[in-house]
CSV table of C-alpha atoms in Angstrom, one decimal:
chain,number,residue,atom,x,y,z
E,154,UNK,CA,0.0,-0.1,-0.1
E,155,UNK,CA,2.6,2.4,0.7
E,156,UNK,CA,4.5,1.7,-2.4
E,157,UNK,CA,1.5,2.5,-4.3
E,158,UNK,CA,0.8,5.7,-2.6
E,159,UNK,CA,4.3,6.7,-3.3
E,160,UNK,CA,4.1,5.8,-6.9
E,161,UNK,CA,1.1,7.7,-7.3
E,162,UNK,CA,2.6,10.9,-5.6
E,163,UNK,CA,5.8,10.5,-7.6
E,164,UNK,CA,3.8,10.2,-10.9
E,165,UNK,CA,2.0,13.4,-10.0
E,166,UNK,CA,4.7,15.1,-8.9
E,167,UNK,CA,6.7,14.2,-12.2
E,168,UNK,CA,3.7,15.2,-14.1
E,169,UNK,CA,3.7,18.6,-12.6
E,170,UNK,CA,7.3,19.2,-13.2
E,171,UNK,CA,7.2,18.1,-16.9
E,172,UNK,CA,3.9,20.4,-17.3
E,173,UNK,CA,5.6,23.2,-15.9
E,174,UNK,CA,8.8,22.5,-18.2
E,175,UNK,CA,6.1,22.5,-21.4
E,176,UNK,CA,4.8,25.7,-20.1
E,177,UNK,CA,7.8,27.6,-19.4
E,178,UNK,CA,8.9,26.0,-23.0
E,179,UNK,CA,5.8,26.8,-25.4
E,180,UNK,CA,4.6,30.1,-23.8
E,181,UNK,CA,5.6,33.2,-25.8
E,182,UNK,CA,5.4,36.1,-23.4
E,183,UNK,CA,7.7,36.5,-20.3
E,184,UNK,CA,4.7,37.1,-18.1
E,185,UNK,CA,3.0,34.1,-19.2
E,186,UNK,CA,6.2,31.9,-18.9
E,187,UNK,CA,6.4,33.3,-15.3
E,188,UNK,CA,3.0,31.4,-14.3
E,189,UNK,CA,4.6,28.0,-14.4
E,190,UNK,CA,7.5,29.1,-11.9
E,191,UNK,CA,5.0,28.7,-8.8
E,192,UNK,CA,3.6,25.5,-10.2
E,193,UNK,CA,6.8,23.5,-10.5
E,194,UNK,CA,7.4,24.1,-6.7
E,195,UNK,CA,4.3,21.9,-6.0
E,196,UNK,CA,5.7,19.2,-8.3
E,197,UNK,CA,8.9,19.3,-6.2
E,198,UNK,CA,6.7,19.0,-3.0
E,199,UNK,CA,4.8,16.0,-4.3
E,200,UNK,CA,8.1,14.2,-5.0
E,201,UNK,CA,9.2,15.2,-1.5
E,202,UNK,CA,5.7,13.7,-0.1
E,203,UNK,CA,6.2,10.7,-2.3
E,204,UNK,CA,9.8,10.2,-0.8
E,205,UNK,CA,8.4,10.7,2.7
E,206,UNK,CA,5.7,8.2,2.4
E,207,UNK,CA,8.3,5.5,1.2
E,208,UNK,CA,10.5,6.3,3.8
E,209,UNK,CA,8.5,7.4,6.6
E,210,UNK,CA,10.1,9.9,9.0
E,211,UNK,CA,13.6,9.2,8.7
E,212,UNK,CA,16.7,11.7,7.6
E,213,UNK,CA,16.0,11.4,4.0
E,214,UNK,CA,12.0,11.9,4.2
E,215,UNK,CA,12.3,14.9,6.3
E,216,UNK,CA,15.0,16.6,4.4
E,217,UNK,CA,12.9,15.8,1.2
E,218,UNK,CA,9.8,17.3,2.7
E,219,UNK,CA,11.9,20.3,3.7
E,220,UNK,CA,13.1,21.0,0.2
E,221,UNK,CA,9.8,20.6,-1.1
E,222,UNK,CA,8.2,22.9,1.2
E,223,UNK,CA,10.9,25.2,0.6
E,224,UNK,CA,10.6,25.5,-3.0
E,225,UNK,CA,6.6,26.0,-2.5
E,226,UNK,CA,7.1,28.7,-0.5
E,227,UNK,CA,9.7,30.3,-2.8
E,228,UNK,CA,7.6,30.2,-5.8
E,229,UNK,CA,5.5,33.3,-5.2
E,230,UNK,CA,8.4,35.2,-4.1
E,231,UNK,CA,10.4,34.4,-7.3
E,232,UNK,CA,7.2,35.1,-9.3
E,233,UNK,CA,6.8,38.5,-7.9
E,234,UNK,CA,10.5,39.5,-8.0
E,235,UNK,CA,10.7,38.5,-11.5
E,236,UNK,CA,7.4,40.0,-12.6
E,237,UNK,CA,8.5,43.4,-10.9
E,238,UNK,CA,12.0,43.1,-12.7
E,239,UNK,CA,10.0,42.7,-15.8
E,240,UNK,CA,7.9,45.7,-15.1
E,241,UNK,CA,10.7,47.8,-14.3
E,242,UNK,CA,12.8,46.5,-17.3
E,243,UNK,CA,9.9,47.8,-19.5
E,244,UNK,CA,8.1,50.6,-18.1
E,245,UNK,CA,11.2,52.2,-15.9
E,246,UNK,CA,10.8,52.8,-12.4
E,247,UNK,CA,7.1,52.4,-10.8
E,248,UNK,CA,8.1,55.1,-8.2
E,249,UNK,CA,8.2,57.6,-11.3
E,250,UNK,CA,4.5,57.4,-11.9
E,251,UNK,CA,3.6,57.7,-8.3
E,252,UNK,CA,6.0,61.0,-8.1
E,253,UNK,CA,4.1,62.2,-11.1
E,254,UNK,CA,0.9,61.7,-9.9
E,255,UNK,CA,2.0,63.7,-6.6
E,256,UNK,CA,3.6,66.7,-8.4
E,257,UNK,CA,0.7,67.1,-11.0
E,258,UNK,CA,-2.3,66.1,-9.0
E,259,UNK,CA,-5.3,64.3,-10.3
E,260,UNK,CA,-6.2,65.1,-14.0
E,261,UNK,CA,-9.7,67.5,-14.3
E,262,UNK,CA,-12.5,65.5,-15.4
E,263,UNK,CA,-14.6,66.0,-18.5
E,264,UNK,CA,-16.6,68.9,-16.9
E,265,UNK,CA,-13.3,70.9,-16.3
E,266,UNK,CA,-13.4,70.2,-12.5
E,267,UNK,CA,-10.8,68.2,-10.4
E,268,UNK,CA,-11.6,65.0,-8.6
E,269,UNK,CA,-12.5,65.2,-4.9
E,270,UNK,CA,-9.5,64.1,-2.7
E,271,UNK,CA,-9.6,60.6,-2.1
E,272,UNK,CA,-12.3,60.1,-4.6
E,273,UNK,CA,-12.0,56.6,-6.5
E,274,UNK,CA,-11.5,56.7,-10.2
E,275,UNK,CA,-12.7,53.5,-12.5
E,276,UNK,CA,-10.1,51.9,-14.5
E,277,UNK,CA,-6.7,50.7,-13.7
E,278,UNK,CA,-4.7,53.1,-15.9
E,279,UNK,CA,-3.3,56.5,-15.0
E,280,UNK,CA,-5.7,59.5,-15.1
E,281,UNK,CA,-3.1,61.8,-16.8
E,282,UNK,CA,-1.7,61.8,-20.3
E,283,UNK,CA,2.0,60.3,-20.3
E,284,UNK,CA,4.6,63.0,-20.4
E,285,UNK,CA,7.9,62.8,-22.3
E,286,UNK,CA,9.8,62.0,-19.3
E,287,UNK,CA,7.7,58.9,-18.5
E,288,UNK,CA,8.8,55.6,-20.1
E,289,UNK,CA,6.4,54.1,-22.7
E,290,UNK,CA,5.3,50.2,-23.1
E,291,UNK,CA,7.5,49.2,-25.8
E,292,UNK,CA,5.6,46.8,-28.5
E,293,UNK,CA,6.0,43.1,-27.6
V,92,UNK,CA,16.3,1.1,-12.6
V,93,UNK,CA,13.9,1.6,-10.0
V,94,UNK,CA,11.0,4.3,-10.3
V,95,UNK,CA,12.7,6.9,-8.5
V,96,UNK,CA,16.0,6.4,-11.3
V,97,UNK,CA,13.2,6.8,-13.9
V,98,UNK,CA,11.6,9.6,-12.7
V,99,UNK,CA,15.1,11.5,-12.6
V,100,UNK,CA,15.9,10.5,-15.9
V,101,UNK,CA,12.6,12.1,-17.2
V,102,UNK,CA,13.3,15.5,-15.4
V,103,UNK,CA,16.8,15.1,-16.6
V,104,UNK,CA,15.5,15.3,-19.9
V,105,UNK,CA,12.9,18.1,-19.1
V,106,UNK,CA,15.8,20.2,-18.2
V,107,UNK,CA,17.0,20.4,-21.9
V,108,UNK,CA,14.1,22.9,-23.1
V,109,UNK,CA,14.5,25.1,-20.2
V,110,UNK,CA,18.5,25.2,-21.1
V,111,UNK,CA,17.3,25.8,-24.7
V,112,UNK,CA,15.0,28.8,-23.7
V,113,UNK,CA,18.1,30.0,-21.5
V,114,UNK,CA,20.2,29.8,-24.5
V,115,UNK,CA,18.0,31.2,-27.5
V,116,UNK,CA,15.4,33.3,-25.8
V,117,UNK,CA,15.6,36.7,-24.4
V,118,UNK,CA,17.0,37.3,-21.0
V,119,UNK,CA,13.7,37.8,-19.0
V,120,UNK,CA,12.4,34.5,-20.8
V,121,UNK,CA,15.5,32.8,-19.8
V,122,UNK,CA,15.4,33.9,-16.3
V,123,UNK,CA,11.6,32.3,-16.0
V,124,UNK,CA,13.2,28.9,-17.5
V,125,UNK,CA,16.2,29.2,-15.2
V,126,UNK,CA,14.0,29.2,-12.2
V,127,UNK,CA,11.9,26.3,-13.3
V,128,UNK,CA,15.3,24.5,-14.1
V,129,UNK,CA,16.4,25.0,-10.8
V,130,UNK,CA,13.3,23.7,-9.1
V,131,UNK,CA,13.7,20.7,-11.5
V,132,UNK,CA,17.3,20.2,-10.6
V,133,UNK,CA,16.3,20.1,-6.9
V,134,UNK,CA,13.8,17.4,-7.5
V,135,UNK,CA,16.2,15.3,-9.5
V,136,UNK,CA,18.9,15.4,-6.7
V,137,UNK,CA,16.0,14.3,-4.2
V,138,UNK,CA,15.1,11.4,-6.5
V,139,UNK,CA,18.6,10.5,-7.2
V,140,UNK,CA,19.2,10.3,-3.4
V,141,UNK,CA,16.3,8.1,-3.0
V,142,UNK,CA,16.9,6.0,-5.9
V,143,UNK,CA,20.6,5.3,-5.0
V,144,UNK,CA,19.7,4.5,-0.9
V,145,UNK,CA,22.4,7.3,-0.2
V,146,UNK,CA,20.9,9.4,2.5
V,147,UNK,CA,23.8,12.1,2.6
V,148,UNK,CA,22.9,12.8,-1.2
V,149,UNK,CA,19.6,14.6,0.2
V,150,UNK,CA,21.8,17.4,1.6
V,151,UNK,CA,22.6,18.4,-1.8
V,152,UNK,CA,19.0,19.0,-2.7
V,153,UNK,CA,18.1,20.7,0.6
V,154,UNK,CA,21.3,23.0,-0.4
V,155,UNK,CA,20.3,23.4,-4.0
V,156,UNK,CA,16.7,24.5,-2.9
V,157,UNK,CA,17.7,27.7,-1.1
V,158,UNK,CA,20.6,28.6,-3.4
V,159,UNK,CA,18.5,28.4,-6.9
V,160,UNK,CA,16.1,30.8,-5.1
V,161,UNK,CA,18.9,33.1,-4.1
V,162,UNK,CA,20.6,33.2,-7.4
V,163,UNK,CA,17.3,33.5,-9.4
V,164,UNK,CA,16.5,36.7,-6.8
V,165,UNK,CA,20.2,38.1,-7.6
V,166,UNK,CA,19.5,37.8,-11.3
V,167,UNK,CA,16.0,39.3,-11.3
V,168,UNK,CA,17.4,42.3,-9.4
V,169,UNK,CA,20.4,42.6,-11.9
V,170,UNK,CA,18.4,42.4,-15.0
V,171,UNK,CA,16.1,45.2,-14.0
V,172,UNK,CA,18.6,47.7,-15.4
V,173,UNK,CA,20.3,45.3,-17.8
V,174,UNK,CA,23.6,44.9,-15.8
């Protein structure tokens, strides 16, 4: 029974890892490739759990589980840091947009007035036209 | 070959596409492939340790996991400004 469970976990872990490798290889955009970085950690965790089931709580089982858990926890950190680097690489520092908003203030609305302080605006984009000192998104 | 060694062989073949992306695609594309390759390499070390029944080998996997994380973070920070 223990052998069967470890085999199932091993096959699942290898399948998840192979899927993440295929995703990283076949996706065209760098942001799309990043989705599979976090997935790979779960494949390593399944492999670690398979070793733990096979060996029980021994030296190798404990350390395999620790390595798998570490990779799962590191996945979101890696994805966030890499996506942030991609964003800075393409658009420039995100702090420049906040600084420009502080300097210029919110853009006037269609009636010529200004937004009330703290008023929510719809949409995720900036509410002021981009100036020359702001980096523009290059075409992919 | 037992099942652990077969799984390690499959994953070793899976690192080849990641290395191809690292070599042929852009730097940021290669960074994502490098991160996945680090995870796969750690899993290979774990599988080889179990497959060969050598318990000290699991320490390699346990060291490779945080080192791949730190290496990827360093690459990400340096590639922000194309260093």
